[in-house]
Amino acid sequence: MELKKVFENNKKWINSKLSKDSEFFKELGKGQNPELLYIGCSDSRVTAEDLMGLGPGEVFVHRNIANMVISIDLNVMSVVNYAVDHLKVNHVVVCGHYSCGGVKAAMQSADLGILNPWLRNIRDVYRIHKAELDAIENEDEKYNRLVELNVQEQCVNLIKTASIQKAYRDRNLQVHGWVFDISSGKLIDLNIDLEEVLKNIMGIYHLD
Ligand code: CO
């Protein structure tokens, strides 16, 4: 790819925005007030704003390998804290995707160096849901189900944080688990019943 092309594209993008709204960038410069925090995978095929049809200013975005919410990752924890406590978003989404290389790697026996501790969090998701996953004979179906269960467990990880617990109590903030199906372009709401998932374990994680 010619990087020159990126800057040419940028000029076209500016013109297209200004042709619809001459004040677009002036308004954008005033600040942001997004209602949604999106935590997705870094995979180049899974864009954030583009697949949701949202533009600048509408969504606060964090992406990492396999859309993980790890309690000692200062990066994701800072993003969650800032979005929830300061930007006051009302919706937090964990969006996984089928054909996720991170999830696939966690299903295999391979030493991947620095990726090992990151991917071990997905192996732990497998361990928690081993009975369900082992019962699925078709490898692709098992893989897709692990993608979904990983999203569910990352939603649970969000709910373990004090920021989310406080915002849930004070303004009914909602946590959602979605999956993007690369092969069809479809965004799927997993409709995870998090109250049901946490029914017997919330007491362990309650902070606020
Ligand atoms: Co991925």
PDB file of C-alpha atoms and ligand atoms in Angstrom:
ATOM      1  CA  MET A   1       0.000   0.000   0.000  1.00  0.00           C
ATOM      2  CA  GLU A   2       1.196   3.452  -0.898  1.00  0.00           C
ATOM      3  CA  LEU A   3       1.022   5.531   2.295  1.00  0.00           C
ATOM      4  CA  LYS A   4       0.740   8.612   0.077  1.00  0.00           C
ATOM      5  CA  LYS A   5      -2.710   7.294  -0.772  1.00  0.00           C
ATOM      6  CA  VAL A   6      -3.738   7.624   2.905  1.00  0.00           C
ATOM      7  CA  PHE A   7      -3.106  11.364   2.840  1.00  0.00           C
ATOM      8  CA  GLU A   8      -4.918  11.740  -0.483  1.00  0.00           C
ATOM      9  CA  ASN A   9      -7.857   9.839   1.037  1.00  0.00           C
ATOM     10  CA  ASN A  10      -7.762  12.171   4.017  1.00  0.00           C
ATOM     11  CA  LYS A  11      -8.136  15.217   1.783  1.00  0.00           C
ATOM     12  CA  LYS A  12     -11.131  13.621   0.037  1.00  0.00           C
ATOM     13  CA  TRP A  13     -12.640  12.720   3.410  1.00  0.00           C
ATOM     14  CA  ILE A  14     -12.317  16.297   4.670  1.00  0.00           C
ATOM     15  CA  ASN A  15     -13.985  17.589   1.530  1.00  0.00           C
ATOM     16  CA  SER A  16     -16.829  15.094   1.750  1.00  0.00           C
ATOM     17  CA  LYS A  17     -17.497  16.043   5.382  1.00  0.00           C
ATOM     18  CA  LEU A  18     -17.351  19.782   4.662  1.00  0.00           C
ATOM     19  CA  SER A  19     -19.610  19.496   1.617  1.00  0.00           C
ATOM     20  CA  LYS A  20     -22.360  18.134   3.897  1.00  0.00           C
ATOM     21  CA  ASP A  21     -21.627  20.384   6.876  1.00  0.00           C
ATOM     22  CA  SER A  22     -19.222  23.295   6.615  1.00  0.00           C
ATOM     23  CA  GLU A  23     -18.983  23.509  10.438  1.00  0.00           C
ATOM     24  CA  PHE A  24     -18.220  19.775  10.894  1.00  0.00           C
ATOM     25  CA  PHE A  25     -14.645  20.074  12.151  1.00  0.00           C
ATOM     26  CA  LYS A  26     -15.343  23.258  14.066  1.00  0.00           C
ATOM     27  CA  GLU A  27     -18.033  21.384  16.013  1.00  0.00           C
ATOM     28  CA  LEU A  28     -15.814  18.317  16.431  1.00  0.00           C
ATOM     29  CA  GLY A  29     -13.119  20.496  17.959  1.00  0.00           C
ATOM     30  CA  LYS A  30     -15.421  21.537  20.788  1.00  0.00           C
ATOM     31  CA  GLY A  31     -15.337  18.179  22.523  1.00  0.00           C
ATOM     32  CA  GLN A  32     -16.845  14.729  22.627  1.00  0.00           C
ATOM     33  CA  ASN A  33     -19.985  13.291  24.154  1.00  0.00           C
ATOM     34  CA  PRO A  34     -20.212   9.660  22.997  1.00  0.00           C
ATOM     35  CA  GLU A  35     -22.926   7.455  24.477  1.00  0.00           C
ATOM     36  CA  LEU A  36     -21.201   4.192  23.701  1.00  0.00           C
ATOM     37  CA  LEU A  37     -17.918   2.551  24.665  1.00  0.00           C
ATOM     38  CA  TYR A  38     -16.918  -0.153  22.160  1.00  0.00           C
ATOM     39  CA  ILE A  39     -14.300  -2.741  23.096  1.00  0.00           C
ATOM     40  CA  GLY A  40     -13.400  -4.793  20.037  1.00  0.00           C
ATOM     41  CA  CYS A  41     -10.640  -6.838  18.423  1.00  0.00           C
ATOM     42  CA  SER A  42      -7.691  -5.221  16.660  1.00  0.00           C
ATOM     43  CA  ASP A  43      -8.361  -7.433  13.616  1.00  0.00           C
ATOM     44  CA  SER A  44      -8.118  -5.258  10.482  1.00  0.00           C
ATOM     45  CA  ARG A  45     -11.365  -6.708   9.121  1.00  0.00           C
ATOM     46  CA  VAL A  46     -13.391  -5.656  12.138  1.00  0.00           C
ATOM     47  CA  THR A  47     -13.657  -1.902  12.049  1.00  0.00           C
ATOM     48  CA  ALA A  48     -15.453  -0.160  14.878  1.00  0.00           C
ATOM     49  CA  GLU A  49     -17.290   2.945  13.622  1.00  0.00           C
ATOM     50  CA  ASP A  50     -17.566   1.755  10.033  1.00  0.00           C
ATOM     51  CA  LEU A  51     -19.489  -1.453  10.728  1.00  0.00           C
ATOM     52  CA  MET A  52     -21.893   0.416  13.029  1.00  0.00           C
ATOM     53  CA  GLY A  53     -22.372   3.306  10.613  1.00  0.00           C
ATOM     54  CA  LEU A  54     -21.212   5.767  13.265  1.00  0.00           C
ATOM     55  CA  GLY A  55     -19.003   8.777  12.744  1.00  0.00           C
ATOM     56  CA  PRO A  56     -16.474  10.858  14.673  1.00  0.00           C
ATOM     57  CA  GLY A  57     -17.670  11.795  18.158  1.00  0.00           C
ATOM     58  CA  GLU A  58     -20.225   9.007  18.456  1.00  0.00           C
ATOM     59  CA  VAL A  59     -18.291   6.115  19.974  1.00  0.00           C
ATOM     60  CA  PHE A  60     -15.341   5.768  22.359  1.00  0.00           C
ATOM     61  CA  VAL A  61     -13.201   2.900  21.099  1.00  0.00           C
ATOM     62  CA  HIS A  62     -10.734   0.456  22.586  1.00  0.00           C
ATOM     63  CA  ARG A  63      -9.318  -2.421  20.561  1.00  0.00           C
ATOM     64  CA  ASN A  64      -6.894  -5.166  21.472  1.00  0.00           C
ATOM     65  CA  ILE A  65      -6.206  -8.757  20.457  1.00  0.00           C
ATOM     66  CA  ALA A  66      -9.420 -10.756  20.987  1.00  0.00           C
ATOM     67  CA  ASN A  67     -11.327  -7.907  22.698  1.00  0.00           C
ATOM     68  CA  MET A  68     -10.117  -8.718  26.191  1.00  0.00           C
ATOM     69  CA  VAL A  69     -10.993  -6.956  29.451  1.00  0.00           C
ATOM     70  CA  ILE A  70      -8.153  -7.875  31.775  1.00  0.00           C
ATOM     71  CA  SER A  71      -8.109  -6.416  35.278  1.00  0.00           C
ATOM     72  CA  ILE A  72      -4.358  -5.703  35.345  1.00  0.00           C
ATOM     73  CA  ASP A  73      -4.236  -4.203  31.833  1.00  0.00           C
ATOM     74  CA  LEU A  74      -3.809  -0.513  32.612  1.00  0.00           C
ATOM     75  CA  ASN A  75      -4.763   0.367  29.052  1.00  0.00           C
ATOM     76  CA  VAL A  76      -8.247  -1.172  28.910  1.00  0.00           C
ATOM     77  CA  MET A  77      -8.942  -0.302  32.554  1.00  0.00           C
ATOM     78  CA  SER A  78      -8.085   3.372  31.944  1.00  0.00           C
ATOM     79  CA  VAL A  79     -10.364   3.431  28.898  1.00  0.00           C
ATOM     80  CA  VAL A  80     -13.262   1.911  30.868  1.00  0.00           C
ATOM     81  CA  ASN A  81     -12.716   4.282  33.773  1.00  0.00           C
ATOM     82  CA  TYR A  82     -12.524   7.376  31.564  1.00  0.00           C
ATOM     83  CA  ALA A  83     -15.506   6.432  29.395  1.00  0.00           C
ATOM     84  CA  VAL A  84     -17.756   5.466  32.306  1.00  0.00           C
ATOM     85  CA  ASP A  85     -16.752   7.930  35.035  1.00  0.00           C
ATOM     86  CA  HIS A  86     -15.882  10.986  32.947  1.00  0.00           C
ATOM     87  CA  LEU A  87     -17.613  10.722  29.564  1.00  0.00           C
ATOM     88  CA  LYS A  88     -20.610   9.078  31.288  1.00  0.00           C
ATOM     89  CA  VAL A  89     -21.367   6.616  28.512  1.00  0.00           C
ATOM     90  CA  ASN A  90     -24.573   4.662  29.112  1.00  0.00           C
ATOM     91  CA  HIS A  91     -23.673   1.588  27.068  1.00  0.00           C
ATOM     92  CA  VAL A  92     -20.524  -0.538  27.097  1.00  0.00           C
ATOM     93  CA  VAL A  93     -20.147  -3.118  24.344  1.00  0.00           C
ATOM     94  CA  VAL A  94     -17.720  -6.007  24.060  1.00  0.00           C
ATOM     95  CA  CYS A  95     -17.716  -6.990  20.391  1.00  0.00           C
ATOM     96  CA  GLY A  96     -16.008 -10.224  19.395  1.00  0.00           C
ATOM     97  CA  HIS A  97     -15.888 -11.692  15.930  1.00  0.00           C
ATOM     98  CA  TYR A  98     -15.995 -15.116  14.307  1.00  0.00           C
ATOM     99  CA  SER A  99     -12.669 -16.198  12.740  1.00  0.00           C
ATOM    100  CA  CYS A 100     -10.766 -14.403  15.514  1.00  0.00           C
ATOM    101  CA  GLY A 101      -7.086 -15.309  15.250  1.00  0.00           C
ATOM    102  CA  GLY A 102      -6.534 -14.663  18.958  1.00  0.00           C
ATOM    103  CA  VAL A 103      -9.260 -17.110  19.955  1.00  0.00           C
ATOM    104  CA  LYS A 104      -8.003 -19.656  17.418  1.00  0.00           C
ATOM    105  CA  ALA A 105      -4.453 -19.383  18.769  1.00  0.00           C
ATOM    106  CA  ALA A 106      -5.757 -20.008  22.293  1.00  0.00           C
ATOM    107  CA  MET A 107      -7.261 -23.314  21.107  1.00  0.00           C
ATOM    108  CA  GLN A 108      -3.893 -24.615  19.973  1.00  0.00           C
ATOM    109  CA  SER A 109      -0.776 -25.954  21.710  1.00  0.00           C
ATOM    110  CA  ALA A 110       1.878 -23.484  20.640  1.00  0.00           C
ATOM    111  CA  ASP A 111       4.393 -21.281  22.415  1.00  0.00           C
ATOM    112  CA  LEU A 112       3.692 -17.778  21.117  1.00  0.00           C
ATOM    113  CA  GLY A 113       6.070 -15.895  23.395  1.00  0.00           C
ATOM    114  CA  ILE A 114       4.749 -12.611  24.741  1.00  0.00           C
ATOM    115  CA  LEU A 115       1.280 -13.552  23.486  1.00  0.00           C
ATOM    116  CA  ASN A 116       1.141 -16.513  25.912  1.00  0.00           C
ATOM    117  CA  PRO A 117      -0.013 -14.588  29.013  1.00  0.00           C
ATOM    118  CA  TRP A 118      -2.510 -12.579  26.950  1.00  0.00           C
ATOM    119  CA  LEU A 119      -4.031 -15.619  25.289  1.00  0.00           C
ATOM    120  CA  ARG A 120      -4.059 -17.586  28.538  1.00  0.00           C
ATOM    121  CA  ASN A 121      -7.044 -15.472  29.538  1.00  0.00           C
ATOM    122  CA  ILE A 122      -8.925 -17.095  26.646  1.00  0.00           C
ATOM    123  CA  ARG A 123      -7.711 -20.556  27.721  1.00  0.00           C
ATOM    124  CA  ASP A 124      -9.239 -19.736  31.125  1.00  0.00           C
ATOM    125  CA  VAL A 125     -12.547 -18.977  29.375  1.00  0.00           C
ATOM    126  CA  TYR A 126     -12.279 -22.443  27.801  1.00  0.00           C
ATOM    127  CA  ARG A 127     -11.634 -23.986  31.221  1.00  0.00           C
ATOM    128  CA  ILE A 128     -14.683 -22.282  32.761  1.00  0.00           C
ATOM    129  CA  HIS A 129     -16.893 -23.560  29.910  1.00  0.00           C
ATOM    130  CA  LYS A 130     -15.056 -26.841  29.203  1.00  0.00           C
ATOM    131  CA  ALA A 131     -18.101 -29.111  29.554  1.00  0.00           C
ATOM    132  CA  GLU A 132     -20.136 -27.136  26.995  1.00  0.00           C
ATOM    133  CA  LEU A 133     -17.246 -26.694  24.551  1.00  0.00           C
ATOM    134  CA  ASP A 134     -15.996 -30.281  24.719  1.00  0.00           C
ATOM    135  CA  ALA A 135     -19.506 -31.483  23.882  1.00  0.00           C
ATOM    136  CA  ILE A 136     -19.387 -29.654  20.507  1.00  0.00           C
ATOM    137  CA  GLU A 137     -17.923 -32.064  17.940  1.00  0.00           C
ATOM    138  CA  ASN A 138     -17.654 -29.732  14.955  1.00  0.00           C
ATOM    139  CA  GLU A 139     -14.409 -27.751  15.303  1.00  0.00           C
ATOM    140  CA  ASP A 140     -15.751 -24.610  13.597  1.00  0.00           C
ATOM    141  CA  GLU A 141     -18.829 -24.585  15.803  1.00  0.00           C
ATOM    142  CA  LYS A 142     -16.658 -25.066  18.884  1.00  0.00           C
ATOM    143  CA  TYR A 143     -14.444 -22.184  17.755  1.00  0.00           C
ATOM    144  CA  ASN A 144     -17.442 -19.901  17.144  1.00  0.00           C
ATOM    145  CA  ARG A 145     -18.913 -20.795  20.517  1.00  0.00           C
ATOM    146  CA  LEU A 146     -15.626 -19.979  22.251  1.00  0.00           C
ATOM    147  CA  VAL A 147     -15.698 -16.568  20.517  1.00  0.00           C
ATOM    148  CA  GLU A 148     -19.172 -16.008  22.007  1.00  0.00           C
ATOM    149  CA  LEU A 149     -18.263 -17.287  25.468  1.00  0.00           C
ATOM    150  CA  ASN A 150     -15.151 -15.128  25.445  1.00  0.00           C
ATOM    151  CA  VAL A 151     -17.356 -12.086  24.801  1.00  0.00           C
ATOM    152  CA  GLN A 152     -19.585 -13.174  27.689  1.00  0.00           C
ATOM    153  CA  GLU A 153     -16.638 -13.552  30.070  1.00  0.00           C
ATOM    154  CA  GLN A 154     -15.237 -10.149  29.088  1.00  0.00           C
ATOM    155  CA  CYS A 155     -18.653  -8.646  29.866  1.00  0.00           C
ATOM    156  CA  VAL A 156     -18.437 -10.368  33.262  1.00  0.00           C
ATOM    157  CA  ASN A 157     -14.945  -8.899  33.695  1.00  0.00           C
ATOM    158  CA  LEU A 158     -16.391  -5.425  33.059  1.00  0.00           C
ATOM    159  CA  ILE A 159     -18.993  -5.995  35.756  1.00  0.00           C
ATOM    160  CA  LYS A 160     -16.214  -6.909  38.202  1.00  0.00           C
ATOM    161  CA  THR A 161     -14.978  -3.280  38.079  1.00  0.00           C
ATOM    162  CA  ALA A 162     -16.072  -0.625  40.568  1.00  0.00           C
ATOM    163  CA  SER A 163     -16.740   1.929  37.767  1.00  0.00           C
ATOM    164  CA  ILE A 164     -19.287  -0.283  36.043  1.00  0.00           C
ATOM    165  CA  GLN A 165     -20.927  -1.382  39.302  1.00  0.00           C
ATOM    166  CA  LYS A 166     -21.351   2.215  40.409  1.00  0.00           C
ATOM    167  CA  ALA A 167     -22.703   3.390  37.021  1.00  0.00           C
ATOM    168  CA  TYR A 168     -25.100   0.432  36.908  1.00  0.00           C
ATOM    169  CA  ARG A 169     -26.452   1.405  40.307  1.00  0.00           C
ATOM    170  CA  ASP A 170     -26.550   5.175  39.697  1.00  0.00           C
ATOM    171  CA  ARG A 171     -27.764   5.443  36.106  1.00  0.00           C
ATOM    172  CA  ASN A 172     -28.548   1.911  34.933  1.00  0.00           C
ATOM    173  CA  LEU A 173     -25.550   1.652  32.577  1.00  0.00           C
ATOM    174  CA  GLN A 174     -25.885  -1.395  30.306  1.00  0.00           C
ATOM    175  CA  VAL A 175     -23.209  -3.910  29.296  1.00  0.00           C
ATOM    176  CA  HIS A 176     -23.751  -5.693  25.968  1.00  0.00           C
ATOM    177  CA  GLY A 177     -22.072  -8.654  24.270  1.00  0.00           C
ATOM    178  CA  TRP A 178     -22.012  -8.616  20.473  1.00  0.00           C
ATOM    179  CA  VAL A 179     -20.343 -10.639  17.749  1.00  0.00           C
ATOM    180  CA  PHE A 180     -19.421  -9.481  14.245  1.00  0.00           C
ATOM    181  CA  ASP A 181     -19.789 -12.177  11.592  1.00  0.00           C
ATOM    182  CA  ILE A 182     -17.035 -11.373   9.101  1.00  0.00           C
ATOM    183  CA  SER A 183     -18.410 -13.710   6.434  1.00  0.00           C
ATOM    184  CA  SER A 184     -21.770 -11.890   6.245  1.00  0.00           C
ATOM    185  CA  GLY A 185     -20.969  -8.456   7.701  1.00  0.00           C
ATOM    186  CA  LYS A 186     -23.708  -8.965  10.265  1.00  0.00           C
ATOM    187  CA  LEU A 187     -23.518  -7.546  13.777  1.00  0.00           C
ATOM    188  CA  ILE A 188     -25.179  -9.975  16.206  1.00  0.00           C
ATOM    189  CA  ASP A 189     -26.434  -9.088  19.683  1.00  0.00           C
ATOM    190  CA  LEU A 190     -25.781 -12.177  21.817  1.00  0.00           C
ATOM    191  CA  ASN A 191     -28.535 -10.972  24.192  1.00  0.00           C
ATOM    192  CA  ILE A 192     -26.541 -12.255  27.149  1.00  0.00           C
ATOM    193  CA  ASP A 193     -28.617 -12.336  30.315  1.00  0.00           C
ATOM    194  CA  LEU A 194     -25.832 -11.070  32.570  1.00  0.00           C
ATOM    195  CA  GLU A 195     -28.025 -11.083  35.683  1.00  0.00           C
ATOM    196  CA  GLU A 196     -28.606 -14.789  35.070  1.00  0.00           C
ATOM    197  CA  VAL A 197     -24.903 -15.433  34.338  1.00  0.00           C
ATOM    198  CA  LEU A 198     -23.897 -13.656  37.562  1.00  0.00           C
ATOM    199  CA  LYS A 199     -26.777 -14.950  39.672  1.00  0.00           C
ATOM    200  CA  ASN A 200     -24.737 -17.097  42.038  1.00  0.00           C
ATOM    201  CA  ILE A 201     -21.366 -15.357  41.806  1.00  0.00           C
ATOM    202  CA  MET A 202     -21.996 -11.589  41.932  1.00  0.00           C
ATOM    203  CA  GLY A 203     -21.504 -11.581  45.703  1.00  0.00           C
ATOM    204  CA  ILE A 204     -17.867 -12.562  45.173  1.00  0.00           C
ATOM    205  CA  TYR A 205     -17.148  -9.518  42.984  1.00  0.00           C
ATOM    206  CA  HIS A 206     -19.301  -6.889  44.600  1.00  0.00           C
ATOM    207  CA  LEU A 207     -17.262  -3.730  45.345  1.00  0.00           C
ATOM    208  CA  ASP A 208     -19.613  -0.816  45.522  1.00  0.00           C
TER     209      ASP A 208
HETATM  210 CO    CO B   1      -9.860 -11.094  16.581  1.00  0.00          CO
END
